[in-house]
C-alpha cells in the first residue's frame, strides 16, 4: 500500500525573543566549511494515546511555541547561510510543516522499510538544508503535550570557530551534489543510471555480544584488552560484507571512512552540547593482501580466520581514531582519491533518541530515511534499537551492490 502525504499547513517559526545584535553573525568553523550540505531526516514514532479525541490543535500550538522558545538558544538554526563562512542570525525562522498521512499505522508497519521516505513531504525533502532549516510533524497526533523549558544543561555552547577558525578561501560551498532522498545515482553520461536501494538491517544484542567476546579473546595483547564496542562489531561485519563486492579487476584499496565525534577527544574535551559539526572521518584502508583473503570463497574460510579478519579491521579502525585523538591526523573532510572504493559509516548510537519525550511518552521507534552522497559507493548509518543493546542499520547502495551485500552479510552471519 502506498501512502499519500498532504501538506496541511506550512509556517515559519521564529525565535520567541529576537537575537541580540552582538550575536547576529555566527562564524562557521573550518569543519563546517568543508562539509557538504546534507539533509538527514529523523523519524520518531509514538504510541497512540487512549484519550485521542479533540486535542490535536492544542498539541500543534504547544509544539510551535516550544520550538519558538528553543530557537532562542539555538539561534543560528533560525538564520541563513552567508558565503559559506558565517550564518546571518536574522531570525527568519525554520519551516514547520503540518502534514496528513493517508493510511493506517498498521498497514505501514507491515512493510515499513519500503515506505519510510513516503512519510516525508517532498516539499520539505527538496529544500536546501543550509538555507532553509525545517521541522516536519504528522497531523495525526492528537495528544496534549507540556511545553518544556530548556534546561541550562542542554543549552548549546559555541566554541567550534575559535578551535577551528574558518578561512576565506572556502567562501564557496564544497563542490558536489546536495544529497537528497534520491532513487537513482547520478553517473557519467556514457553509463546507465544506477538505482539506489535502501535496506534496514537489525543486529540483535545476542549476536553482537557473541562476536564481541570472540574478538576480545583475539585482542588479549592489544589496546589493554578493551572489549570491542557494539559499533565496532557491526562496523566490522558491514566492512567484511562490503569488501567482497570488489572484483579482482577493481582497485586493490577499500577505504572505510567512519564519522568520529571530536567533542570528547579534544584536549580539553568539549561538552556534548557544543554546537556545530565537530566531527572528522577516519580513513582506514584495507590492504591488498587482506582484500584477497576476504574475496576467496567461503568454503576455504574457517571461523577462526573470519574472526581474525574482523579483529584486524577493529584494530585498524581504532588506530585511525587514535591518530585523530593524538593530533596525528590531517583533516580530510571532503572526499576521496580516484581508483579507490569508499565505504562511509556513521553511528547515532547512545545519542538518546529513544528518550525524546514531547509529552506523548517515549518513542516506540526512531529511524531515518537515509541519503546517498554523490561520489560514494556506500553509506551505512547506525542507531540503537529500542532496547538500547542492539543496532539498527540503514544501508544505501546501488541496486546491484545491495543484492550482493545482502548475500554476503547473510552468509557471514551464518558462519559466526
Coordinates of C-alpha atoms in Angstrom, one line a residue:
X1 CA 0.0 0.0 0.0
X2 CA 1.3 3.4 -0.9
X3 CA 0.9 6.4 1.5
X4 CA 0.0 9.9 0.5
X5 CA 1.4 12.8 2.4
X6 CA -0.7 16.0 2.2
X7 CA 0.8 19.3 3.5
X8 CA -2.0 20.9 5.5
X9 CA 0.0 24.0 6.5
X10 CA 3.5 25.5 6.4
X11 CA 4.6 28.1 8.8
X12 CA 7.8 30.0 9.6
X13 CA 8.6 29.6 13.3
X14 CA 10.8 32.4 14.6
X15 CA 12.6 32.7 18.0
X16 CA 10.3 33.9 20.7
X17 CA 12.9 36.6 21.6
X18 CA 14.9 38.5 18.9
X19 CA 18.6 37.6 18.7
X20 CA 20.8 40.3 20.1
X21 CA 22.9 42.4 17.9
X22 CA 26.1 41.0 19.4
X23 CA 25.1 37.5 18.2
X24 CA 23.9 38.4 14.7
X25 CA 26.9 36.8 13.0
X26 CA 27.7 33.2 13.8
X27 CA 31.0 32.2 12.4
X28 CA 31.3 28.7 10.8
X29 CA 34.2 26.6 11.7
X30 CA 36.7 25.2 9.2
X31 CA 35.0 21.8 9.6
X32 CA 31.6 23.4 8.8
X33 CA 33.1 24.9 5.7
X34 CA 34.4 21.7 4.4
X35 CA 31.3 19.5 4.9
X36 CA 28.8 19.1 2.1
X37 CA 25.3 20.4 3.0
X38 CA 23.2 17.4 4.0
X39 CA 19.6 16.6 4.9
X40 CA 19.2 13.5 7.1
X41 CA 15.6 13.2 8.3
X42 CA 14.9 11.6 11.7
X43 CA 11.5 10.0 12.1
X44 CA 10.1 9.3 15.6
X45 CA 7.0 7.1 16.1
X46 CA 4.9 7.4 19.2
X47 CA 2.2 5.2 20.6
X48 CA -1.4 6.1 20.2
X49 CA -2.9 7.6 23.4
X50 CA -6.1 6.3 24.9
X51 CA -7.6 9.8 25.0
X52 CA -7.1 10.7 21.3
X53 CA -10.1 12.9 20.8
X54 CA -10.1 16.7 20.2
X55 CA -6.7 17.8 21.4
X56 CA -4.7 17.9 18.2
X57 CA -4.9 21.7 17.7
X58 CA -3.6 22.3 21.2
X59 CA -0.7 19.9 20.6
X60 CA 0.3 21.6 17.5
X61 CA 0.2 25.1 19.1
X62 CA 2.3 23.9 22.0
X63 CA 4.9 22.4 19.7
X64 CA 5.2 25.6 17.8
X65 CA 5.6 27.6 20.9
X66 CA 8.1 25.2 22.3
X67 CA 10.1 25.4 19.1
X68 CA 10.0 29.1 19.2
X69 CA 11.3 29.2 22.7
X70 CA 14.0 26.7 21.9
X71 CA 15.3 28.7 18.9
X72 CA 16.2 31.5 21.3
X73 CA 19.1 29.3 22.5
X74 CA 19.8 27.6 19.1
X75 CA 19.6 30.9 17.2
X76 CA 21.9 30.0 14.3
X77 CA 19.3 27.5 13.1
X78 CA 16.8 30.3 12.6
X79 CA 19.3 32.2 10.4
X80 CA 20.6 31.9 6.9
X81 CA 24.0 30.9 5.5
X82 CA 26.1 33.7 4.0
X83 CA 29.1 32.9 1.8
X84 CA 29.9 29.6 3.5
X85 CA 31.7 31.5 6.2
X86 CA 29.0 32.9 8.5
X87 CA 25.4 32.4 9.4
X88 CA 23.4 35.6 9.4
X89 CA 21.3 35.1 12.6
X90 CA 18.4 37.2 11.3
X91 CA 15.6 35.3 13.0
X92 CA 14.0 34.3 9.7
X93 CA 13.0 31.1 11.4
X94 CA 12.6 27.4 10.5
X95 CA 9.9 25.8 8.4
X96 CA 7.3 23.9 10.4
X97 CA 5.2 21.6 8.2
X98 CA 1.9 20.1 9.4
X99 CA 1.0 17.1 7.3
X100 CA -1.7 14.4 7.0
X101 CA -0.6 10.9 6.1
X102 CA -3.2 8.9 4.2
X103 CA -3.2 5.3 5.5
X104 CA -3.1 3.5 8.8
X105 CA -0.1 2.8 11.0
X106 CA -1.0 -0.9 11.0
X107 CA -0.7 -1.0 7.2
X108 CA 2.5 1.0 7.3
X109 CA 4.2 -1.4 9.8
X110 CA 3.6 -4.3 7.5
X111 CA 6.4 -3.0 5.2
X112 CA 8.0 0.0 7.0
X113 CA 11.3 -0.2 5.2
X114 CA 9.8 0.3 1.8
X115 CA 7.6 3.2 2.8
X116 CA 9.6 5.4 5.1
X117 CA 10.6 8.1 2.6
X118 CA 7.0 8.3 1.6
X119 CA 6.2 9.8 5.0
X120 CA 8.1 12.9 4.3
X121 CA 6.5 15.7 2.3
X122 CA 8.5 16.2 -0.9
X123 CA 8.3 20.0 -0.3
X124 CA 10.4 19.6 2.8
X125 CA 12.8 17.0 1.4
X126 CA 13.8 19.1 -1.6
X127 CA 14.8 22.2 0.4
X128 CA 18.4 23.1 0.6
X129 CA 19.3 22.5 4.2
X130 CA 21.9 25.2 4.5
X131 CA 19.5 27.8 3.5
X132 CA 16.2 26.5 4.9
X133 CA 16.0 24.6 8.1
X134 CA 12.8 22.8 8.7
X135 CA 10.8 20.6 11.1
X136 CA 8.2 18.2 9.9
X137 CA 5.5 16.6 12.0
X138 CA 2.5 14.4 11.1
X139 CA -1.0 15.8 11.8
X140 CA -2.4 12.6 13.1
X141 CA -1.2 13.2 16.7
X142 CA -4.0 14.3 19.0
X143 CA -2.5 14.1 22.5
X144 CA -1.7 17.2 24.5
X145 CA 1.9 18.0 25.5
X146 CA 3.6 20.0 28.0
X147 CA 5.7 23.0 26.9
X148 CA 9.3 22.3 28.1
X149 CA 11.8 24.8 29.3
X150 CA 15.3 24.5 28.0
X151 CA 17.5 23.2 30.9
X152 CA 20.8 25.0 31.3
X153 CA 22.5 21.7 30.9
X154 CA 21.0 21.4 27.4
X155 CA 21.8 24.9 26.2
X156 CA 24.4 24.9 23.4
X157 CA 27.9 26.3 23.6
X158 CA 29.5 28.0 20.6
X159 CA 33.3 27.4 20.6
X160 CA 33.9 25.5 17.3
X161 CA 35.0 28.5 15.3
X162 CA 37.6 29.5 17.9
X163 CA 39.0 26.0 17.9
X164 CA 38.9 25.6 14.1
X165 CA 38.9 29.0 12.5
X166 CA 37.3 29.4 9.1
X167 CA 39.4 30.5 6.1
X168 CA 38.3 33.0 3.4
X169 CA 39.5 30.7 0.6
X170 CA 36.5 28.4 1.3
X171 CA 33.8 31.1 0.9
X172 CA 32.4 29.0 -1.9
X173 CA 30.5 25.8 -0.7
X174 CA 32.2 22.5 -1.3
X175 CA 31.7 21.0 -4.8
X176 CA 29.3 18.2 -5.2
X177 CA 25.7 17.4 -5.3
X178 CA 23.5 18.2 -2.3
X179 CA 22.3 14.9 -1.0
X180 CA 18.6 14.2 -1.2
X181 CA 16.3 11.2 -1.0
X182 CA 17.3 10.2 -4.5
X183 CA 16.1 7.0 -6.2
X184 CA 19.0 6.9 -8.6
X185 CA 22.6 7.7 -8.5
X186 CA 24.0 10.3 -11.0
X187 CA 26.5 8.7 -13.2
X188 CA 28.6 9.5 -16.2
X189 CA 26.5 10.2 -19.4
X190 CA 28.1 7.1 -21.1
X191 CA 26.8 4.8 -18.3
X192 CA 23.3 3.9 -17.3
X193 CA 21.8 5.5 -14.2
X194 CA 22.0 3.1 -11.2
X195 CA 19.1 2.7 -9.0
X196 CA 19.7 3.4 -5.3
X197 CA 18.4 0.8 -2.8
X198 CA 17.9 1.4 0.9
X199 CA 17.7 -1.5 3.2
X200 CA 17.4 -1.8 7.0
X201 CA 19.4 -4.4 8.9
X202 CA 18.9 -5.2 12.6
X203 CA 21.7 -6.7 14.6
X204 CA 20.4 -8.1 17.9
X205 CA 22.2 -8.0 21.2
X206 CA 22.8 -11.7 21.4
X207 CA 24.7 -11.9 18.1
X208 CA 26.7 -8.7 18.8
X209 CA 27.8 -9.8 22.3
X210 CA 28.8 -13.2 20.9
X211 CA 31.1 -11.6 18.4
X212 CA 32.4 -9.1 21.0
X213 CA 33.6 -11.9 23.2
X214 CA 35.3 -13.8 20.4
X215 CA 37.1 -10.7 19.2
X216 CA 38.1 -9.9 22.8
X217 CA 39.9 -13.2 23.1
X218 CA 41.9 -12.4 20.0
X219 CA 42.8 -8.9 21.3
X220 CA 44.2 -10.0 24.6
X221 CA 47.6 -8.3 23.9
X222 CA 46.2 -5.2 22.2
X223 CA 44.6 -2.0 23.4
X224 CA 44.6 -3.1 27.0
X225 CA 42.1 -5.8 26.3
X226 CA 39.3 -3.3 25.9
X227 CA 36.2 -5.1 24.8
X228 CA 35.1 -4.2 21.2
X229 CA 32.1 -1.9 21.3
X230 CA 28.8 -2.7 19.6
X231 CA 29.6 -0.1 16.9
X232 CA 33.0 -1.7 16.2
X233 CA 31.5 -5.1 15.9
X234 CA 28.7 -4.1 13.5
X235 CA 31.1 -1.9 11.5
X236 CA 33.4 -4.9 11.1
X237 CA 30.6 -7.0 9.8
X238 CA 29.5 -4.4 7.4
X239 CA 33.0 -3.9 6.1
X240 CA 33.5 -7.6 5.7
X241 CA 30.3 -7.9 3.6
X242 CA 31.2 -4.7 1.6
X243 CA 34.8 -5.5 0.8
X244 CA 33.7 -8.7 -1.0
X245 CA 31.8 -6.5 -3.6
X246 CA 35.2 -5.6 -5.2
X247 CA 36.3 -7.8 -8.1
X248 CA 39.9 -8.7 -8.8
X249 CA 40.0 -6.3 -11.7
X250 CA 39.0 -3.3 -9.5
X251 CA 41.1 -1.2 -7.1
X252 CA 43.1 -3.0 -4.5
X253 CA 42.1 -0.5 -1.9
X254 CA 38.9 -0.3 0.1
X255 CA 38.8 2.6 2.4
X256 CA 36.4 2.8 5.4
X257 CA 35.6 6.4 6.4
X258 CA 33.8 6.4 9.8
X259 CA 32.4 9.6 11.4
X260 CA 34.0 10.4 14.8
X261 CA 32.6 12.8 17.4
X262 CA 35.5 15.1 18.3
X263 CA 33.9 16.6 21.4
X264 CA 35.3 14.1 24.0
X265 CA 38.5 13.5 22.0
X266 CA 39.9 17.1 22.2
X267 CA 42.1 18.3 25.0
X268 CA 40.5 19.6 27.0
X269 CA 37.2 17.8 26.0
X270 CA 34.2 19.8 25.0
X271 CA 30.7 19.4 26.4
X272 CA 28.2 17.3 24.5
X273 CA 26.1 20.4 23.8
X274 CA 28.9 22.1 21.8
X275 CA 27.2 23.4 18.6
X276 CA 28.4 22.7 15.1
X277 CA 29.8 19.9 13.0
X278 CA 32.5 18.7 15.4
X279 CA 33.3 15.6 13.6
X280 CA 36.0 14.0 11.5
X281 CA 36.1 11.0 9.3
X282 CA 38.6 8.2 9.9
X283 CA 40.4 6.7 7.0
X284 CA 41.1 3.0 7.5
X285 CA 42.4 1.5 4.3
X286 CA 42.2 -2.3 3.6
X287 CA 45.4 -3.5 2.1
X288 CA 45.6 -5.7 -1.0
X289 CA 46.7 -8.8 1.0
X290 CA 43.7 -8.5 3.3
X291 CA 41.3 -7.9 0.4
X292 CA 42.5 -11.0 -1.4
X293 CA 41.9 -13.1 1.6
X294 CA 38.3 -11.8 2.0
X295 CA 37.3 -12.5 -1.6
X296 CA 38.4 -16.1 -1.7
X297 CA 35.1 -18.0 -1.2
X298 CA 33.6 -19.2 2.0
X299 CA 34.5 -22.9 1.7
X300 CA 38.1 -22.2 2.4
X301 CA 37.5 -19.7 5.3
X302 CA 37.3 -21.1 8.8
X303 CA 35.5 -19.4 11.7
X304 CA 38.9 -18.6 13.3
X305 CA 40.1 -17.0 10.1
X306 CA 37.0 -14.9 9.9
X307 CA 37.3 -13.6 13.5
X308 CA 41.0 -12.8 12.7
X309 CA 39.9 -10.6 9.8
X310 CA 37.2 -8.9 11.9
X311 CA 39.7 -8.3 14.6
X312 CA 42.2 -6.8 12.2
X313 CA 39.5 -4.4 11.0
X314 CA 38.7 -3.3 14.5
X315 CA 42.4 -2.8 15.2
X316 CA 42.7 -0.6 12.1
X317 CA 39.6 1.4 13.0
X318 CA 40.9 2.0 16.5
X319 CA 44.3 3.1 15.2
X320 CA 42.8 5.6 12.8
X321 CA 40.7 7.0 15.6
X322 CA 43.7 7.2 17.9
X323 CA 45.5 9.3 15.3
X324 CA 42.7 11.8 15.4
X325 CA 42.8 11.9 19.2
X326 CA 46.6 12.4 19.2
X327 CA 46.5 15.1 16.6
X328 CA 48.5 13.0 14.1
X329 CA 45.7 13.1 11.6
X330 CA 45.2 15.7 8.9
X331 CA 41.6 16.9 8.5
X332 CA 40.2 15.4 5.3
X333 CA 36.6 16.1 5.3
X334 CA 35.6 16.3 1.7
X335 CA 36.4 13.3 -0.5
X336 CA 38.5 10.6 -1.8
X337 CA 41.1 9.5 -4.2
X338 CA 40.3 8.1 -7.6
X339 CA 40.6 4.3 -8.0
X340 CA 39.5 3.5 -4.5
X341 CA 36.3 2.1 -3.2
X342 CA 34.9 4.0 -0.3
X343 CA 32.6 2.9 2.4
X344 CA 31.1 5.6 4.6
X345 CA 29.7 4.9 8.1
X346 CA 28.3 6.9 10.9
X347 CA 26.8 6.0 14.3
X348 CA 24.0 7.6 16.2
X349 CA 24.2 5.0 19.0
X350 CA 23.9 6.4 22.5
X351 CA 22.5 9.7 21.2
X352 CA 19.4 9.3 23.4
X353 CA 16.8 9.4 20.6
X354 CA 14.6 7.0 22.5
X355 CA 14.4 9.4 25.4
X356 CA 12.8 12.2 23.3
X357 CA 9.5 12.9 25.0
X358 CA 7.3 15.7 23.7
X359 CA 4.6 14.8 26.1
X360 CA 3.4 11.7 24.3
X361 CA 5.8 9.4 26.2
X362 CA 9.0 7.9 24.7
X363 CA 9.0 6.8 21.0
X364 CA 8.5 3.2 20.1
X365 CA 10.7 3.5 17.0
X366 CA 13.3 6.0 15.9
X367 CA 14.7 5.7 12.4
X368 CA 15.8 7.6 9.3
X369 CA 15.1 7.7 5.6
X370 CA 18.8 7.8 4.8
X371 CA 20.6 9.5 1.9
X372 CA 23.2 8.8 -0.7
X373 CA 26.1 11.1 -1.4
X374 CA 27.3 11.5 -4.9
X375 CA 30.9 10.1 -5.2
X376 CA 30.4 7.4 -2.5
X377 CA 30.0 3.7 -3.2
X378 CA 28.0 3.0 0.0
X379 CA 26.7 4.6 3.2
X380 CA 25.7 2.9 6.4
X381 CA 24.0 4.7 9.3
X382 CA 23.7 3.1 12.7
X383 CA 21.2 3.7 15.5
X384 CA 20.2 2.0 18.7
X385 CA 17.3 -0.4 18.8
X386 CA 14.6 0.4 21.3
X387 CA 16.1 -1.9 24.0
X388 CA 19.4 0.0 23.6
X389 CA 21.5 -3.1 23.2
X390 CA 21.1 -4.0 19.5
X391 CA 21.8 -1.8 16.5
X392 CA 19.6 -0.9 13.5
X393 CA 21.5 -0.1 10.4
X394 CA 20.3 1.7 7.3
X395 CA 22.4 0.7 4.3
X396 CA 22.4 2.6 0.9
X397 CA 23.9 1.0 -2.1
X398 CA 23.3 0.9 -5.8
X399 CA 20.9 -2.0 -6.6
X400 CA 23.4 -4.4 -8.0
X401 CA 25.7 -3.9 -5.0
X402 CA 22.9 -4.2 -2.5
X403 CA 21.9 -7.7 -3.8
X404 CA 25.5 -8.9 -3.4
X405 CA 25.9 -7.2 0.0
X406 CA 22.8 -8.9 1.4
X407 CA 24.0 -12.2 0.3
X408 CA 27.5 -11.6 1.7
X409 CA 26.1 -10.5 5.1
X410 CA 23.7 -13.4 5.4
X411 CA 26.5 -15.8 4.6
X412 CA 28.8 -14.1 7.1
X413 CA 26.2 -14.2 9.9
X414 CA 25.7 -18.0 9.3
X415 CA 29.4 -18.5 9.9
X416 CA 29.8 -16.6 13.1

